[in-house]
Tab-separated table of C-alpha atoms in Angstrom:
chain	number	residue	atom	x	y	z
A	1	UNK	CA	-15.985	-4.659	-4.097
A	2	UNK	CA	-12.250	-3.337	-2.982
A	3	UNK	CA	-10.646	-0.260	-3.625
A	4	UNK	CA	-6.824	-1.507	-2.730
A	5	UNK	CA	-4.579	1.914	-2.711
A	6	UNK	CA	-0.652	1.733	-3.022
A	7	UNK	CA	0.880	4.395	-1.793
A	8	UNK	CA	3.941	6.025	-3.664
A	9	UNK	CA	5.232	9.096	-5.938
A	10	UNK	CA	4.937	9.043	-9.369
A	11	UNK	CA	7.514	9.285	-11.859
A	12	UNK	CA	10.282	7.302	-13.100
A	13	UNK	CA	12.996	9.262	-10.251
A	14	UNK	CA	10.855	7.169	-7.850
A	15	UNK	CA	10.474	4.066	-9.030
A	16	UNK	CA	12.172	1.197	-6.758
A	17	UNK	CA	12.441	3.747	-3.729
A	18	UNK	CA	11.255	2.960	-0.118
A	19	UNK	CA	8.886	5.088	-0.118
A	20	UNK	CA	7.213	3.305	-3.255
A	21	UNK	CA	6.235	-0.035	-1.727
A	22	UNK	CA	2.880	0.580	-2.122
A	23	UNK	CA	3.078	1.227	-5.871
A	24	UNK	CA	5.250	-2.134	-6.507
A	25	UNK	CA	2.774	-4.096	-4.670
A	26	UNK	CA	-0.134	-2.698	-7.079
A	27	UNK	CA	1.999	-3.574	-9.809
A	28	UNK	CA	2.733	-6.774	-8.548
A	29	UNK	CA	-0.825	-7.416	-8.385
A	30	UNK	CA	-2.107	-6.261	-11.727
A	31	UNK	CA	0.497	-8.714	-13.292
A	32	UNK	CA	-0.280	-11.667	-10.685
A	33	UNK	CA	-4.383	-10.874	-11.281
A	34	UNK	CA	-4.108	-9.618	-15.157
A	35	UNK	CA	-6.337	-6.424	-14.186
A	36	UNK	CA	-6.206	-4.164	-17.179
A	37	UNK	CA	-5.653	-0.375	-16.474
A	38	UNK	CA	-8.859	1.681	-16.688
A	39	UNK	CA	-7.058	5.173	-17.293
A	40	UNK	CA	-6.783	7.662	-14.570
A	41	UNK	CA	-9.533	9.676	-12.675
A	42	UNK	CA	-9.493	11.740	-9.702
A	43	UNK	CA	-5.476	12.172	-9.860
A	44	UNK	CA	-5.236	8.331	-9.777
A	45	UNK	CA	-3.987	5.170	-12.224
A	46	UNK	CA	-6.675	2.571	-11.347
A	47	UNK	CA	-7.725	-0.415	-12.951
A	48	UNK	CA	-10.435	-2.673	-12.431
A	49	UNK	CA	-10.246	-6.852	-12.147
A	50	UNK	CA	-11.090	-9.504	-9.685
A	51	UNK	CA	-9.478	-11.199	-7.235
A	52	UNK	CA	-10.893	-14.866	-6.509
A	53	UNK	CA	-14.324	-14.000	-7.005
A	54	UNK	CA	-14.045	-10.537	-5.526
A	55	UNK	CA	-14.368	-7.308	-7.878
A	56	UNK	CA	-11.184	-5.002	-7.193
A	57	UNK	CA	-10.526	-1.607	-7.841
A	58	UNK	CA	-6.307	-1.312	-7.982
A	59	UNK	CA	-5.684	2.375	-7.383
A	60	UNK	CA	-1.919	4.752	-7.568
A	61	UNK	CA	-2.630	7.853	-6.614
A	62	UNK	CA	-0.651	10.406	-8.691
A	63	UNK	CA	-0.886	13.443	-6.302
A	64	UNK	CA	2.678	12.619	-4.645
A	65	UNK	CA	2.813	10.303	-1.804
A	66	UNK	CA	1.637	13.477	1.145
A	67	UNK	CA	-1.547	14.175	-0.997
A	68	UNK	CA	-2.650	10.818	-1.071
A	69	UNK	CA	-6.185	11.503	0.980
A	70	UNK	CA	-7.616	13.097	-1.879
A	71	UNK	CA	-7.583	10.596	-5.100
A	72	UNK	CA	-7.963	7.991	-2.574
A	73	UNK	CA	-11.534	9.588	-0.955
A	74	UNK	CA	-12.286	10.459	-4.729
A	75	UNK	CA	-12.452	6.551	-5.832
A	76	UNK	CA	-14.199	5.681	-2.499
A	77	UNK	CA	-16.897	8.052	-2.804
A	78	UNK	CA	-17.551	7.825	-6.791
A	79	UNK	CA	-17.529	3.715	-6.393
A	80	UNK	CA	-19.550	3.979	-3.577
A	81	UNK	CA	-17.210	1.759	-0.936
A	82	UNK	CA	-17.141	1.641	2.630
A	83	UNK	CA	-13.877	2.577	3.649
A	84	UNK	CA	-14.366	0.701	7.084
A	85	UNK	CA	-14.922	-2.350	4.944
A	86	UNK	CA	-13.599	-1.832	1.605
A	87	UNK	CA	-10.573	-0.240	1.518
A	88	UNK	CA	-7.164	-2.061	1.827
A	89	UNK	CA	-4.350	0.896	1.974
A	90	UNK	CA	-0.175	-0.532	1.317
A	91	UNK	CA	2.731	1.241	2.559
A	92	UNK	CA	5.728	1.430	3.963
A	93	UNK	CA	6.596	1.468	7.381
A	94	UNK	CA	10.486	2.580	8.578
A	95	UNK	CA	9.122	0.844	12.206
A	96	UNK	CA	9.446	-2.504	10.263
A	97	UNK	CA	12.587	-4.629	9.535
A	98	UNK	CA	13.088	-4.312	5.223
A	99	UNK	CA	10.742	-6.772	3.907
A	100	UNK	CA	8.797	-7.124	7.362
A	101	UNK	CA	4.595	-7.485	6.797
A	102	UNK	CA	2.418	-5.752	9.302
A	103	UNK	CA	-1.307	-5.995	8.639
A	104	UNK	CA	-3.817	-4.176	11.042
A	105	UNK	CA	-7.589	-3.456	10.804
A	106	UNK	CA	-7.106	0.413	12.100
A	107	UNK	CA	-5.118	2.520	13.549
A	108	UNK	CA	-3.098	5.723	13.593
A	109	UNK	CA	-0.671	7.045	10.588
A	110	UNK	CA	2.309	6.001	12.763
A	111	UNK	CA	4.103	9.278	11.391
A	112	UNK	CA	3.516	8.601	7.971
A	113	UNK	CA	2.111	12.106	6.378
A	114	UNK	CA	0.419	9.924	3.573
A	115	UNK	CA	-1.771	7.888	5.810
A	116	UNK	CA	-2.252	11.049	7.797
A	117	UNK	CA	-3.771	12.682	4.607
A	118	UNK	CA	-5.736	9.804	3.824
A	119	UNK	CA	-7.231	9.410	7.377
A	120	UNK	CA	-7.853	13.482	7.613
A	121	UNK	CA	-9.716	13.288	4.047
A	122	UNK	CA	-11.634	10.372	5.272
A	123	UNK	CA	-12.860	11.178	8.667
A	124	UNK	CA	-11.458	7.343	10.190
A	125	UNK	CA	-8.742	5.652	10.613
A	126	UNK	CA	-10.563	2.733	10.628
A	127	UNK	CA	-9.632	0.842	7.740
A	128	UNK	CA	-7.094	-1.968	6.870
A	129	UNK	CA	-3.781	-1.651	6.168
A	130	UNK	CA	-0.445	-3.361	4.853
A	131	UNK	CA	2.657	-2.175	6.020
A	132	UNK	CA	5.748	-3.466	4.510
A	133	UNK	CA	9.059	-2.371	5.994
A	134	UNK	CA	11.988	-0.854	4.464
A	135	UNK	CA	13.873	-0.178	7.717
A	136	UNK	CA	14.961	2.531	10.199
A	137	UNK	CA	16.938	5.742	9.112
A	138	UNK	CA	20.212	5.219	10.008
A	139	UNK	CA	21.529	7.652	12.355
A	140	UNK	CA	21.911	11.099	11.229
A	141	UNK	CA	20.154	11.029	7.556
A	142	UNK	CA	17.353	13.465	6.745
A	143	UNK	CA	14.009	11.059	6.951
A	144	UNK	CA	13.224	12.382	3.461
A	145	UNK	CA	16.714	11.332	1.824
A	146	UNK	CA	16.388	7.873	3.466
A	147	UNK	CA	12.805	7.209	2.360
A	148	UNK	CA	13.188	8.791	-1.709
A	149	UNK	CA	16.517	6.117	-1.634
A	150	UNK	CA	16.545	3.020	-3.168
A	151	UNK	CA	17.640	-0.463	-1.583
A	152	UNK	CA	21.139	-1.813	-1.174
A	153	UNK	CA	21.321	-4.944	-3.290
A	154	UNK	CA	21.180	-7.081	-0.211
A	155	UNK	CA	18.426	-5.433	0.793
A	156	UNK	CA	16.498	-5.660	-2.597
A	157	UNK	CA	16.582	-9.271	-2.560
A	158	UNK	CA	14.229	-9.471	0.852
A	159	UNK	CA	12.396	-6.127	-0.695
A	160	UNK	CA	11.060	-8.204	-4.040
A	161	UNK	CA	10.247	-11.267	-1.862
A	162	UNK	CA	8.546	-8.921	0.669
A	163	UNK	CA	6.451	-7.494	-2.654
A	164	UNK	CA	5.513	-10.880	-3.923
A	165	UNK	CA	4.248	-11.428	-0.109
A	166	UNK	CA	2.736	-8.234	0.537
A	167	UNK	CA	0.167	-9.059	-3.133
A	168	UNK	CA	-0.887	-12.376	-1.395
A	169	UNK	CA	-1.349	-10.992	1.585
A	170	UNK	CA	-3.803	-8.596	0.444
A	171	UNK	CA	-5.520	-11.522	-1.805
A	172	UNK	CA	-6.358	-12.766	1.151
A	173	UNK	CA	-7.310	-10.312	3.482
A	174	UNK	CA	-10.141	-10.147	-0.154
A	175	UNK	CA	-11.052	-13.170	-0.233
A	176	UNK	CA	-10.331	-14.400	3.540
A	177	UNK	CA	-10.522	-11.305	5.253
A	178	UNK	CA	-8.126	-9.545	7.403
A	179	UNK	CA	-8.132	-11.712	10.777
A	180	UNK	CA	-6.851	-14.657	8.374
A	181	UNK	CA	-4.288	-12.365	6.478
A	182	UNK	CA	-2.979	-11.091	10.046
A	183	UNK	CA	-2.637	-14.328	11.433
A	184	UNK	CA	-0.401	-15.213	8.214
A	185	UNK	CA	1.855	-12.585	7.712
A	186	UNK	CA	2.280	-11.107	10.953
A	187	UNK	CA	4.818	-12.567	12.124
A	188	UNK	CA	8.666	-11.879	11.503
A	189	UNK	CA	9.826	-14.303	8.592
């Protein structure tokens, strides 16, 4: 069994922002897989489905994107998951070009204070992780402004294909494992 986390901020002033990805990939993988919503526990939306002939646990935590460690280590310990193994974390990453995949097996929270949370709460950073890009600041915005925006139009259209991406990437880090997904999507498009 996965838990698969998307990382975002609830509430309908940040839907479609970058720092969102994670929850439009979720989304974009309870439509593509049908998984029903299962309510919310531990400060987190999940629902439960399969993917190929994997059971998944789809998970939004609702805590706002810098609390993120604590639904997430929540679900892992009350489903009894490895996080070394069973975890698959999505993101975005200002380090990657807008719609850019980056898929690693561990690592540190690159500046992200979510990841940081969720890698204090759960002792490792050892656990995979999708990283889609929404681009650098530009030059002389406040991080925060830049990452609570929303995509130019232009930018949107790579965003939604990067989405649709991102889902099968993590259907097959499930059913393929990661080594298969990295050799797939990490690679600039």
């Amino acid at each position: 069994m996965y838990i698969i986390a998307g990382l975002g901020n609830p509430g309908s002033k940040y839907e479609k922002t970058r720092h969102n990805m994670g929850f439009d990939v979720i989304d974009e993988l309870v439509e593509e897989y049908n998984v029903p919503g299962s309510g919310v526990k531990f400060d987190a939306m999940y629902g439960k489905g399969r993917i190929g002939s994997e059971k998944v646990i789809l998970v939004k935590p609702l805590s706002f994107m810098n609390l993120s460690g604590g639904p997430i280590r929540a679900m892992v310990d009350y489903f009894k998951i490895d996080p070394e193994s069973e975890l698959i974390v999505v993101y975005d990453d200002i380090d990657l070009e807008p719609g850019q995949l980056r898929i690693r097996k561990k690592g540190s929270a690159g500046g992200h204070n979510g990841m940081k949370d969720i890698i204090q709460k759960l002792g490792t950073q050892n656990f995979t992780r999708v990283k889609v890009g929404v681009g650098a600041k530009p030059k002389g915005w406040d991080l925060a402004d830049y990452v609570l925006g929303r995509f130019s139009g232009e930018e949107r259209k790579h965003i939604d294909e990067a989405i649709v991406r991102a889902s099968k990437a993590v259907a097959m880090i499930v059913e393929e494992g990661p080594d298969a997904a990295m050799n797939e999507y990490n690679r600039k498009e």
